[in-house]
mmCIF file of C-alpha atoms and ligand atoms in Angstrom:
data_model
loop_
_atom_site.group_PDB
_atom_site.id
_atom_site.type_symbol
_atom_site.label_atom_id
_atom_site.label_comp_id
_atom_site.label_asym_id
_atom_site.label_seq_id
_atom_site.Cartn_x
_atom_site.Cartn_y
_atom_site.Cartn_z
ATOM 1 C CA MET A 24 -0.005 -0.007 0.015
ATOM 2 C CA THR A 25 1.290 3.452 -0.850
ATOM 3 C CA ASN A 26 -0.399 6.734 -0.193
ATOM 4 C CA GLY A 27 -3.715 5.065 0.559
ATOM 5 C CA PHE A 28 -3.988 2.994 -2.595
ATOM 6 C CA CYS A 29 -2.652 -0.256 -3.782
ATOM 7 C CA VAL A 30 -1.640 -1.131 -7.320
ATOM 8 C CA THR A 31 -2.551 -4.765 -7.412
ATOM 9 C CA SER A 32 -1.031 -5.477 -10.818
ATOM 10 C CA ALA A 33 1.396 -2.906 -12.150
ATOM 11 C CA ALA A 34 2.055 -5.052 -15.280
ATOM 12 C CA ASN A 35 -1.539 -4.531 -16.248
ATOM 13 C CA TYR A 36 -0.935 -0.888 -16.818
ATOM 14 C CA HIS A 37 0.751 -1.674 -20.073
ATOM 15 C CA ILE A 38 -1.293 -2.172 -23.170
ATOM 16 C CA LEU A 39 -1.201 -5.694 -24.552
ATOM 17 C CA GLU A 40 0.684 -6.141 -27.752
ATOM 18 C CA ASN A 41 -1.253 -6.583 -31.011
ATOM 19 C CA THR A 42 -4.285 -4.752 -29.711
ATOM 20 C CA ASP A 43 -6.539 -3.205 -32.339
ATOM 21 C CA LEU A 44 -5.873 0.530 -32.189
ATOM 22 C CA THR A 45 -8.445 2.800 -33.854
ATOM 23 C CA THR A 46 -5.634 5.119 -34.965
ATOM 24 C CA PRO A 47 -2.591 2.943 -35.501
ATOM 25 C CA SER A 48 -0.071 5.789 -35.342
ATOM 26 C CA ALA A 49 -1.531 7.491 -32.249
ATOM 27 C CA PRO A 50 -0.293 6.375 -28.814
ATOM 28 C CA PRO A 51 -2.987 4.593 -26.852
ATOM 29 C CA ALA A 52 -4.936 6.827 -24.511
ATOM 30 C CA THR A 53 -5.248 5.936 -20.845
ATOM 31 C CA ILE A 54 -8.797 5.981 -19.524
ATOM 32 C CA VAL A 55 -9.684 5.711 -15.858
ATOM 33 C CA VAL A 56 -12.904 3.842 -15.134
ATOM 34 C CA ALA A 57 -14.628 4.014 -11.718
ATOM 35 C CA GLY A 58 -17.344 1.386 -11.217
ATOM 36 C CA ALA A 59 -15.789 -1.243 -13.526
ATOM 37 C CA THR A 60 -16.909 -4.045 -11.247
ATOM 38 C CA GLY A 61 -20.546 -3.030 -12.002
ATOM 39 C CA ASP A 62 -22.715 -3.999 -14.925
ATOM 40 C CA LEU A 63 -22.261 -0.936 -17.100
ATOM 41 C CA GLY A 64 -18.706 -0.075 -15.960
ATOM 42 C CA PHE A 65 -17.418 -3.597 -16.717
ATOM 43 C CA ARG A 66 -18.734 -3.363 -20.263
ATOM 44 C CA ILE A 67 -17.294 0.145 -20.684
ATOM 45 C CA ALA A 68 -13.866 -1.148 -19.653
ATOM 46 C CA GLN A 69 -14.265 -4.070 -22.119
ATOM 47 C CA GLU A 70 -15.249 -1.740 -24.960
ATOM 48 C CA LEU A 71 -12.309 0.592 -24.187
ATOM 49 C CA ARG A 72 -9.896 -2.386 -24.366
ATOM 50 C CA LYS A 73 -11.435 -3.377 -27.710
ATOM 51 C CA ARG A 74 -10.646 0.095 -28.944
ATOM 52 C CA GLY A 75 -7.007 -0.215 -27.842
ATOM 53 C CA ALA A 76 -7.160 2.027 -24.786
ATOM 54 C CA ILE A 77 -5.050 1.557 -21.672
ATOM 55 C CA VAL A 78 -7.685 1.114 -18.970
ATOM 56 C CA ARG A 79 -7.213 1.703 -15.261
ATOM 57 C CA ALA A 80 -10.121 0.457 -13.118
ATOM 58 C CA LEU A 81 -10.413 2.052 -9.698
ATOM 59 C CA VAL A 82 -11.956 -0.412 -7.260
ATOM 60 C CA ARG A 83 -12.729 -0.254 -3.573
ATOM 61 C CA PRO A 84 -10.172 -1.965 -1.312
ATOM 62 C CA GLY A 85 -11.087 -5.490 -0.487
ATOM 63 C CA ASN A 86 -13.366 -5.945 -3.478
ATOM 64 C CA THR A 87 -13.320 -9.643 -4.336
ATOM 65 C CA LYS A 88 -15.870 -9.742 -7.158
ATOM 66 C CA PRO A 89 -15.040 -12.185 -10.024
ATOM 67 C CA ALA A 90 -15.242 -9.182 -12.346
ATOM 68 C CA ILE A 91 -11.829 -8.125 -11.157
ATOM 69 C CA ALA A 92 -10.096 -11.307 -12.393
ATOM 70 C CA SER A 93 -11.992 -11.034 -15.660
ATOM 71 C CA LEU A 94 -10.941 -7.371 -16.101
ATOM 72 C CA ARG A 95 -7.371 -8.299 -15.398
ATOM 73 C CA GLU A 96 -7.476 -11.051 -18.016
ATOM 74 C CA GLN A 97 -8.588 -8.498 -20.510
ATOM 75 C CA GLY A 98 -5.574 -6.342 -19.749
ATOM 76 C CA VAL A 99 -7.279 -3.855 -17.492
ATOM 77 C CA GLY A 100 -5.089 -2.394 -14.734
ATOM 78 C CA ILE A 101 -6.745 -2.789 -11.336
ATOM 79 C CA LEU A 102 -6.122 -0.114 -8.683
ATOM 80 C CA GLU A 103 -7.567 -0.427 -5.235
ATOM 81 C CA VAL A 104 -8.347 3.072 -4.061
ATOM 82 C CA ASP A 105 -10.215 4.550 -1.107
ATOM 83 C CA PHE A 106 -12.765 6.841 -2.780
ATOM 84 C CA ASN A 107 -12.521 9.191 0.176
ATOM 85 C CA ASP A 108 -8.804 9.722 -0.323
ATOM 86 C CA VAL A 109 -8.418 12.523 -2.906
ATOM 87 C CA ALA A 110 -4.651 12.275 -2.879
ATOM 88 C CA ALA A 111 -4.765 8.552 -3.711
ATOM 89 C CA LEU A 112 -7.377 9.192 -6.375
ATOM 90 C CA THR A 113 -5.215 11.963 -7.855
ATOM 91 C CA TYR A 114 -2.299 9.595 -8.081
ATOM 92 C CA ALA A 115 -4.547 6.970 -9.719
ATOM 93 C CA CYS A 116 -5.791 9.499 -12.310
ATOM 94 C CA ALA A 117 -2.349 10.756 -13.320
ATOM 95 C CA GLY A 118 -1.751 10.746 -17.087
ATOM 96 C CA ALA A 119 -5.288 9.837 -18.018
ATOM 97 C CA ALA A 120 -7.073 11.413 -21.030
ATOM 98 C CA CYS A 121 -10.496 10.924 -19.448
ATOM 99 C CA VAL A 122 -12.075 9.702 -16.237
ATOM 100 C CA VAL A 123 -15.279 7.719 -16.718
ATOM 101 C CA SER A 124 -17.546 7.162 -13.759
ATOM 102 C CA ALA A 125 -20.067 4.263 -13.847
ATOM 103 C CA LEU A 126 -20.611 4.372 -10.104
ATOM 104 C CA SER A 127 -24.046 3.646 -8.807
ATOM 105 C CA GLY A 128 -25.501 4.751 -5.493
ATOM 106 C CA LEU A 129 -27.166 7.582 -3.637
ATOM 107 C CA ARG A 130 -25.738 10.837 -2.217
ATOM 108 C CA GLU A 131 -22.560 9.319 -0.761
ATOM 109 C CA VAL A 132 -21.711 7.964 -4.197
ATOM 110 C CA ILE A 133 -23.180 10.303 -6.813
ATOM 111 C CA ILE A 134 -22.299 13.504 -4.893
ATOM 112 C CA ASP A 135 -19.560 12.535 -2.436
ATOM 113 C CA ALA A 136 -17.463 9.872 -4.156
ATOM 114 C CA GLN A 137 -17.907 11.467 -7.578
ATOM 115 C CA THR A 138 -16.834 14.867 -6.168
ATOM 116 C CA HIS A 139 -13.655 13.285 -4.780
ATOM 117 C CA LEU A 140 -13.062 11.718 -8.158
ATOM 118 C CA LEU A 141 -13.704 14.974 -9.940
ATOM 119 C CA ASP A 142 -11.357 16.865 -7.569
ATOM 120 C CA ALA A 143 -8.728 14.200 -8.228
ATOM 121 C CA ALA A 144 -9.168 14.366 -11.987
ATOM 122 C CA VAL A 145 -8.734 18.167 -11.894
ATOM 123 C CA ALA A 146 -5.705 17.943 -9.567
ATOM 124 C CA ALA A 147 -4.100 15.349 -11.864
ATOM 125 C CA GLY A 148 -4.689 17.557 -14.900
ATOM 126 C CA VAL A 149 -7.041 15.109 -16.636
ATOM 127 C CA PRO A 150 -8.740 17.038 -19.403
ATOM 128 C CA ARG A 151 -12.110 15.218 -19.547
ATOM 129 C CA PHE A 152 -14.693 13.669 -17.224
ATOM 130 C CA ILE A 153 -17.770 11.477 -17.947
ATOM 131 C CA PRO A 154 -20.102 11.333 -14.908
ATOM 132 C CA SER A 155 -22.342 8.435 -14.080
ATOM 133 C CA ASP A 156 -25.508 9.948 -15.557
ATOM 134 C CA PHE A 157 -26.672 7.282 -18.073
ATOM 135 C CA SER A 158 -30.393 8.146 -17.826
ATOM 136 C CA ILE A 159 -33.330 9.976 -19.332
ATOM 137 C CA ASP A 160 -32.827 13.690 -19.940
ATOM 138 C CA PHE A 161 -32.854 14.988 -16.308
ATOM 139 C CA THR A 162 -31.889 18.477 -17.532
ATOM 140 C CA LYS A 163 -35.534 18.883 -18.549
ATOM 141 C CA LEU A 164 -37.114 17.465 -15.374
ATOM 142 C CA PRO A 165 -38.406 19.559 -12.436
ATOM 143 C CA GLU A 166 -36.520 19.250 -9.184
ATOM 144 C CA GLY A 167 -38.122 16.732 -6.835
ATOM 145 C CA SER A 168 -39.693 14.542 -9.547
ATOM 146 C CA ASN A 169 -36.985 11.851 -9.324
ATOM 147 C CA ARG A 170 -34.641 11.482 -6.342
ATOM 148 C CA ASN A 171 -31.825 9.713 -8.202
ATOM 149 C CA LEU A 172 -31.868 12.142 -11.104
ATOM 150 C CA ASP A 173 -31.918 15.164 -8.747
ATOM 151 C CA LEU A 174 -28.581 13.892 -7.475
ATOM 152 C CA ARG A 175 -27.218 13.739 -11.012
ATOM 153 C CA ARG A 176 -28.391 17.280 -11.701
ATOM 154 C CA GLU A 177 -26.773 18.458 -8.424
ATOM 155 C CA PHE A 178 -23.495 16.797 -9.363
ATOM 156 C CA GLY A 179 -23.776 18.250 -12.846
ATOM 157 C CA HIS A 180 -23.736 21.774 -11.329
ATOM 158 C CA ARG A 181 -20.477 20.944 -9.508
ATOM 159 C CA LEU A 182 -19.047 19.513 -12.753
ATOM 160 C CA ASP A 183 -19.931 22.673 -14.654
ATOM 161 C CA GLN A 184 -17.979 24.773 -12.121
ATOM 162 C CA ALA A 185 -14.912 22.601 -12.381
ATOM 163 C CA PRO A 186 -12.012 23.360 -14.762
ATOM 164 C CA ILE A 187 -12.456 20.152 -16.765
ATOM 165 C CA ARG A 188 -14.432 19.296 -19.882
ATOM 166 C CA ALA A 189 -17.458 17.198 -19.014
ATOM 167 C CA THR A 190 -19.677 15.021 -21.185
ATOM 168 C CA SER A 191 -22.799 13.335 -19.915
ATOM 169 C CA ILE A 192 -24.139 10.345 -21.836
ATOM 170 C CA LEU A 193 -27.935 10.216 -21.699
ATOM 171 C CA ASN A 194 -29.444 6.945 -22.962
ATOM 172 C CA GLY A 195 -33.060 6.891 -21.799
ATOM 173 C CA MET A 196 -34.067 3.681 -19.978
ATOM 174 C CA PHE A 197 -31.863 0.612 -20.274
ATOM 175 C CA MET A 198 -33.763 -1.471 -22.832
ATOM 176 C CA ASP A 199 -32.679 -4.678 -21.038
ATOM 177 C CA LEU A 200 -35.016 -3.710 -18.165
ATOM 178 C CA LEU A 201 -37.987 -4.406 -20.458
ATOM 179 C CA THR A 202 -37.451 -8.148 -20.065
ATOM 180 C CA GLY A 203 -38.044 -8.144 -16.351
ATOM 181 C CA GLN A 204 -37.297 -5.343 -13.923
ATOM 182 C CA ALA A 205 -39.480 -2.662 -15.556
ATOM 183 C CA PRO A 206 -43.146 -3.659 -15.226
ATOM 184 C CA VAL A 207 -44.134 -2.676 -18.762
ATOM 185 C CA VAL A 208 -44.065 -5.746 -21.002
ATOM 186 C CA LEU A 209 -45.977 -8.301 -18.871
ATOM 187 C CA PHE A 210 -45.147 -11.625 -20.558
ATOM 188 C CA LYS A 211 -47.249 -13.805 -18.246
ATOM 189 C CA ILE A 212 -50.509 -12.031 -19.024
ATOM 190 C CA ARG A 213 -49.455 -10.844 -22.476
ATOM 191 C CA ARG A 214 -50.135 -7.195 -21.812
ATOM 192 C CA VAL A 215 -48.129 -3.984 -22.203
ATOM 193 C CA LEU A 216 -48.821 -1.918 -19.075
ATOM 194 C CA TYR A 217 -48.808 1.860 -19.222
ATOM 195 C CA TRP A 218 -49.929 5.081 -17.677
ATOM 196 C CA GLY A 219 -51.170 8.146 -19.578
ATOM 197 C CA SER A 220 -50.932 7.934 -23.299
ATOM 198 C CA ALA A 221 -50.107 4.892 -25.471
ATOM 199 C CA ASP A 222 -48.684 7.275 -28.026
ATOM 200 C CA GLN A 223 -46.005 8.953 -25.927
ATOM 201 C CA PRO A 224 -42.549 8.195 -27.430
ATOM 202 C CA LEU A 225 -40.050 6.699 -24.951
ATOM 203 C CA ASP A 226 -36.271 6.375 -25.337
ATOM 204 C CA PHE A 227 -34.529 2.986 -24.799
ATOM 205 C CA THR A 228 -30.892 1.852 -25.214
ATOM 206 C CA THR A 229 -29.274 -1.465 -24.297
ATOM 207 C CA ILE A 230 -26.572 -1.514 -21.678
ATOM 208 C CA ALA A 231 -24.198 -2.970 -24.345
ATOM 209 C CA ASN A 232 -24.887 -0.109 -26.734
ATOM 210 C CA THR A 233 -24.537 2.506 -23.979
ATOM 211 C CA ALA A 234 -21.184 0.967 -23.002
ATOM 212 C CA ALA A 235 -19.889 0.972 -26.601
ATOM 213 C CA PHE A 236 -20.965 4.575 -27.099
ATOM 214 C CA THR A 237 -19.436 5.671 -23.774
ATOM 215 C CA ALA A 238 -16.120 4.042 -24.606
ATOM 216 C CA ALA A 239 -16.053 5.754 -28.020
ATOM 217 C CA ALA A 240 -16.912 9.048 -26.358
ATOM 218 C CA ALA A 241 -14.185 8.616 -23.725
ATOM 219 C CA LEU A 242 -11.647 8.341 -26.541
ATOM 220 C CA ASP A 243 -13.108 11.307 -28.459
ATOM 221 C CA ALA A 244 -11.584 14.600 -27.327
ATOM 222 C CA THR A 245 -14.242 16.659 -29.163
ATOM 223 C CA THR A 246 -17.409 15.606 -27.285
ATOM 224 C CA PRO A 247 -19.924 18.286 -26.228
ATOM 225 C CA ARG A 248 -21.420 18.644 -22.731
ATOM 226 C CA TYR A 249 -24.283 16.200 -23.507
ATOM 227 C CA LEU A 250 -24.637 13.298 -25.882
ATOM 228 C CA ARG A 251 -28.068 11.682 -26.267
ATOM 229 C CA ILE A 252 -28.587 8.197 -27.626
ATOM 230 C CA ALA A 253 -31.513 5.824 -28.077
ATOM 231 C CA GLY A 254 -31.298 2.362 -29.625
ATOM 232 C CA GLU A 255 -35.018 2.747 -30.230
ATOM 233 C CA THR A 256 -37.600 5.399 -29.497
ATOM 234 C CA ALA A 257 -40.866 3.500 -29.049
ATOM 235 C CA THR A 258 -44.440 4.274 -27.959
ATOM 236 C CA ILE A 259 -46.485 1.764 -25.974
ATOM 237 C CA ARG A 260 -48.104 0.749 -29.254
ATOM 238 C CA ASP A 261 -44.606 0.109 -30.682
ATOM 239 C CA LEU A 262 -43.672 -1.956 -27.637
ATOM 240 C CA GLN A 263 -46.908 -3.986 -28.171
ATOM 241 C CA ALA A 264 -45.984 -4.627 -31.784
ATOM 242 C CA ALA A 265 -42.397 -5.540 -30.789
ATOM 243 C CA ALA A 266 -43.703 -8.010 -28.162
ATOM 244 C CA ASN A 267 -46.015 -9.552 -30.795
ATOM 245 C CA ALA A 268 -43.185 -9.926 -33.299
ATOM 246 C CA ALA A 269 -40.664 -11.161 -30.720
ATOM 247 C CA THR A 270 -42.877 -13.864 -29.225
ATOM 248 C CA GLY A 271 -45.275 -14.763 -32.034
ATOM 249 C CA GLN A 272 -48.092 -14.165 -29.557
ATOM 250 C CA ARG A 273 -50.712 -11.408 -29.402
ATOM 251 C CA PHE A 274 -50.105 -8.806 -26.662
ATOM 252 C CA GLY A 275 -52.841 -6.408 -25.555
ATOM 253 C CA ARG A 276 -52.434 -2.980 -23.889
ATOM 254 C CA LEU A 277 -53.337 -2.392 -20.282
ATOM 255 C CA ARG A 278 -53.837 1.236 -19.240
ATOM 256 C CA ALA A 279 -53.446 1.424 -15.471
ATOM 257 C CA GLY A 280 -54.674 5.022 -15.274
ATOM 258 C CA GLY A 281 -53.655 8.602 -15.811
ATOM 259 C CA LEU A 282 -50.350 10.108 -14.757
ATOM 260 C CA TRP A 283 -52.039 11.727 -11.727
ATOM 261 C CA LEU A 284 -52.855 8.254 -10.456
ATOM 262 C CA LEU A 285 -49.306 7.064 -10.918
ATOM 263 C CA ARG A 286 -48.065 10.111 -8.994
ATOM 264 C CA LEU A 287 -50.425 9.278 -6.169
ATOM 265 C CA LEU A 288 -49.269 5.670 -6.124
ATOM 266 C CA ILE A 289 -45.643 6.772 -5.951
ATOM 267 C CA ARG A 290 -46.467 8.955 -2.940
ATOM 268 C CA VAL A 291 -48.320 6.065 -1.156
ATOM 269 C CA THR A 292 -45.617 3.492 -1.984
ATOM 270 C CA ARG A 293 -42.892 5.809 -0.787
ATOM 271 C CA ARG A 294 -44.789 6.427 2.445
ATOM 272 C CA LEU A 295 -45.416 2.681 3.075
ATOM 273 C CA MET A 296 -42.080 1.297 1.832
ATOM 274 C CA PRO A 297 -39.606 4.192 2.022
ATOM 275 C CA ALA A 298 -36.394 2.071 1.792
ATOM 276 C CA PRO A 299 -34.350 5.325 1.874
ATOM 277 C CA ASN A 300 -31.028 3.520 1.466
ATOM 278 C CA ASP A 301 -32.049 1.411 -1.577
ATOM 279 C CA VAL A 302 -30.802 2.810 -4.871
ATOM 280 C CA PHE A 303 -33.745 1.466 -6.794
ATOM 281 C CA PRO A 304 -36.739 0.888 -4.444
ATOM 282 C CA PRO A 305 -40.058 0.296 -6.225
ATOM 283 C CA TRP A 306 -41.142 3.905 -5.903
ATOM 284 C CA GLN A 307 -37.896 5.001 -7.630
ATOM 285 C CA GLY A 308 -38.711 2.832 -10.677
ATOM 286 C CA MET A 309 -42.211 4.297 -10.664
ATOM 287 C CA GLN A 310 -40.785 7.829 -10.651
ATOM 288 C CA TYR A 311 -38.665 6.890 -13.647
ATOM 289 C CA LEU A 312 -41.674 5.590 -15.552
ATOM 290 C CA HIS A 313 -43.735 8.608 -14.520
ATOM 291 C CA ASN A 314 -41.007 10.924 -15.854
ATOM 292 C CA MET A 315 -40.908 9.002 -19.150
ATOM 293 C CA PHE A 316 -44.654 8.948 -19.638
ATOM 294 C CA THR A 317 -44.844 12.738 -19.154
ATOM 295 C CA GLY A 318 -42.711 13.133 -22.254
ATOM 296 C CA LEU A 319 -40.563 15.830 -20.545
ATOM 297 C CA PRO A 320 -37.271 13.919 -20.595
ATOM 298 C CA LYS A 321 -37.785 12.705 -24.237
ATOM 299 C CA PHE A 322 -34.697 13.417 -26.321
ATOM 300 C CA ALA A 323 -35.313 16.140 -28.955
ATOM 301 C CA SER A 324 -32.403 14.892 -31.085
ATOM 302 C CA LEU A 325 -30.047 11.928 -31.044
ATOM 303 C CA ASP A 326 -26.279 11.560 -31.375
ATOM 304 C CA ASN A 327 -26.478 7.917 -32.474
ATOM 305 C CA ASN A 328 -24.564 8.546 -35.709
ATOM 306 C CA ARG A 329 -21.528 10.014 -34.000
ATOM 307 C CA TYR A 330 -19.727 6.653 -33.980
ATOM 308 C CA PRO A 331 -20.973 4.790 -37.067
ATOM 309 C CA GLU A 332 -19.458 1.430 -36.005
ATOM 310 C CA ILE A 333 -22.194 0.971 -33.320
ATOM 311 C CA ASN A 334 -25.064 -1.263 -34.365
ATOM 312 C CA TRP A 335 -28.115 -0.279 -32.398
ATOM 313 C CA THR A 336 -30.184 -3.042 -30.838
ATOM 314 C CA SER A 337 -33.967 -2.825 -31.180
ATOM 315 C CA VAL A 338 -36.635 -3.546 -28.569
ATOM 316 C CA ARG A 339 -37.865 -6.529 -30.665
ATOM 317 C CA GLU A 340 -34.387 -8.039 -30.571
ATOM 318 C CA VAL A 341 -34.085 -7.601 -26.780
ATOM 319 C CA LEU A 342 -37.573 -9.115 -26.177
ATOM 320 C CA ALA A 343 -36.824 -11.999 -28.569
ATOM 321 C CA ALA A 344 -33.519 -12.795 -26.767
ATOM 322 C CA ARG A 345 -35.310 -13.046 -23.394
ATOM 323 C CA GLN A 346 -34.668 -16.437 -21.757
HETATM 324 N N1 LIG B 425 -30.962 4.382 -17.603
HETATM 325 C C1 LIG B 425 -31.291 3.267 -16.934
HETATM 326 O O1 LIG B 425 -32.359 2.644 -17.142
HETATM 327 C C2 LIG B 425 -30.351 2.696 -15.878
HETATM 328 C C3 LIG B 425 -30.615 1.526 -15.254
HETATM 329 C C4 LIG B 425 -29.704 1.015 -14.330
HETATM 330 C C5 LIG B 425 -28.552 1.742 -14.019
HETATM 331 N N2 LIG B 425 -28.335 2.964 -14.660
HETATM 332 C C6 LIG B 425 -27.185 3.790 -14.328
HETATM 333 O O2 LIG B 425 -25.991 3.205 -14.878
HETATM 334 C C7 LIG B 425 -24.871 3.545 -14.001
HETATM 335 C C8 LIG B 425 -24.180 2.247 -13.590
HETATM 336 O O3 LIG B 425 -25.124 1.383 -12.952
HETATM 337 P P1 LIG B 425 -24.863 -0.196 -12.848
HETATM 338 O O4 LIG B 425 -26.199 -0.830 -12.946
HETATM 339 O O5 LIG B 425 -23.749 -0.652 -13.735
HETATM 340 O O6 LIG B 425 -24.377 -0.281 -11.300
HETATM 341 P P2 LIG B 425 -23.854 -1.514 -10.507
HETATM 342 O O7 LIG B 425 -23.834 -2.763 -11.338
HETATM 343 O O8 LIG B 425 -24.603 -1.574 -9.219
HETATM 344 O O9 LIG B 425 -22.316 -1.134 -10.210
HETATM 345 C C9 LIG B 425 -22.053 -0.070 -9.404
HETATM 346 C C10 LIG B 425 -20.551 0.171 -9.334
HETATM 347 O O10 LIG B 425 -20.326 1.273 -8.444
HETATM 348 C C11 LIG B 425 -19.385 0.843 -7.436
HETATM 349 N N3 LIG B 425 -19.702 1.533 -6.210
HETATM 350 C C12 LIG B 425 -20.836 1.568 -5.539
HETATM 351 N N4 LIG B 425 -20.729 2.330 -4.423
HETATM 352 C C13 LIG B 425 -19.479 2.783 -4.384
HETATM 353 C C14 LIG B 425 -18.758 3.567 -3.483
HETATM 354 N N5 LIG B 425 -19.297 4.124 -2.354
HETATM 355 N N6 LIG B 425 -17.419 3.766 -3.754
HETATM 356 C C15 LIG B 425 -16.867 3.272 -4.845
HETATM 357 N N7 LIG B 425 -17.490 2.474 -5.769
HETATM 358 C C16 LIG B 425 -18.778 2.242 -5.496
HETATM 359 C C17 LIG B 425 -19.577 -0.620 -7.341
HETATM 360 O O11 LIG B 425 -18.388 -1.166 -6.764
HETATM 361 P P3 LIG B 425 -18.366 -2.473 -5.823
HETATM 362 O O12 LIG B 425 -18.063 -3.607 -6.799
HETATM 363 O O13 LIG B 425 -17.268 -2.214 -4.873
HETATM 364 O O14 LIG B 425 -19.702 -2.618 -5.151
HETATM 365 C C18 LIG B 425 -19.760 -1.010 -8.775
HETATM 366 O O15 LIG B 425 -18.509 -1.065 -9.432
HETATM 367 C C19 LIG B 425 -25.489 4.324 -12.799
HETATM 368 O O16 LIG B 425 -25.393 5.683 -13.101
HETATM 369 C C20 LIG B 425 -26.924 3.856 -12.839
HETATM 370 O O17 LIG B 425 -27.813 4.779 -12.265
HETATM 371 C C21 LIG B 425 -29.228 3.431 -15.578
#
């Protein structure tokens, strides 16, 4: 251990030979990834390696997840760092072209840990920072309408004050959630459940597409403050058609009520099952759906074509691949 962090595999800092560099003559960029033991962060690290980047994953001390061995096998450098130790984080960020955060959590993560990471990136002279936003367009949502997205907006204000170039990737809802976690396509009763209008367009992107796009953006020094992507923008009627096509069965629509009723249910659920320390309690998912059904966070334009090598996965494909 030195200075509060531990380099568990110094050899892994060095890029593997014969890696496929996007620009053969350019030296490989070093990208720091926080949250690489998580679902999205792991895939971002993988996609960065595919693009020839040197990847440094910052992990909490004592993390024994199998993801770490897998990252190491892929040539990712693993650094154990205390996310409260800005000096250690600064050392860990040295020489990087971009810091990517795919951390997930509440205030102590999205505000506290990410602020330490931001301070470290600035202190280390890293030119670019990608925060863990990965959501619907919270810049258009009123304060108080979604707890988790309020935290991202609050961190965004800090980011905008910092002397570093920031890029947020906004991807709508993870499309993968449609096969289970998000109660929209109800396979057992063959219904598509919704609130409000069946004609409201909703943005969806797979976790894999989001990771590929984020990796490309991390290696692109010309990115703007926000990039918006959607593998598919679909209404409830479109989801119904996708479910029919994917399963060969006929799905109906089930309108649970107006948006006012969903808002009321959120309030009641939050009162009865507050779970204040859960990142995604049921009422949080309901807030997300409510936001989407209002149409407010709908993307006005998309940056999908920025990296033409990405093939966008459709809702039908995701539903068809469901086990
Ligand atoms: N748009 C959508 O529909 C949607 C859906 C889901 C997630 N997301 C977003 O995608 C991003 C990544 O989420 P995910 O699902 O990949 O998360 P995840 O699988 O839960 O992974 C979270 C990562 O954050 C790390 N972490 C958590 N608390 C930490 C702390 N206090 N200090 C340091 N590291 C910490 C975890 O490390 P350990 O291994 O040490 O625990 C892990 O690497 C988040 O912004 C999340 O909100 C978006």
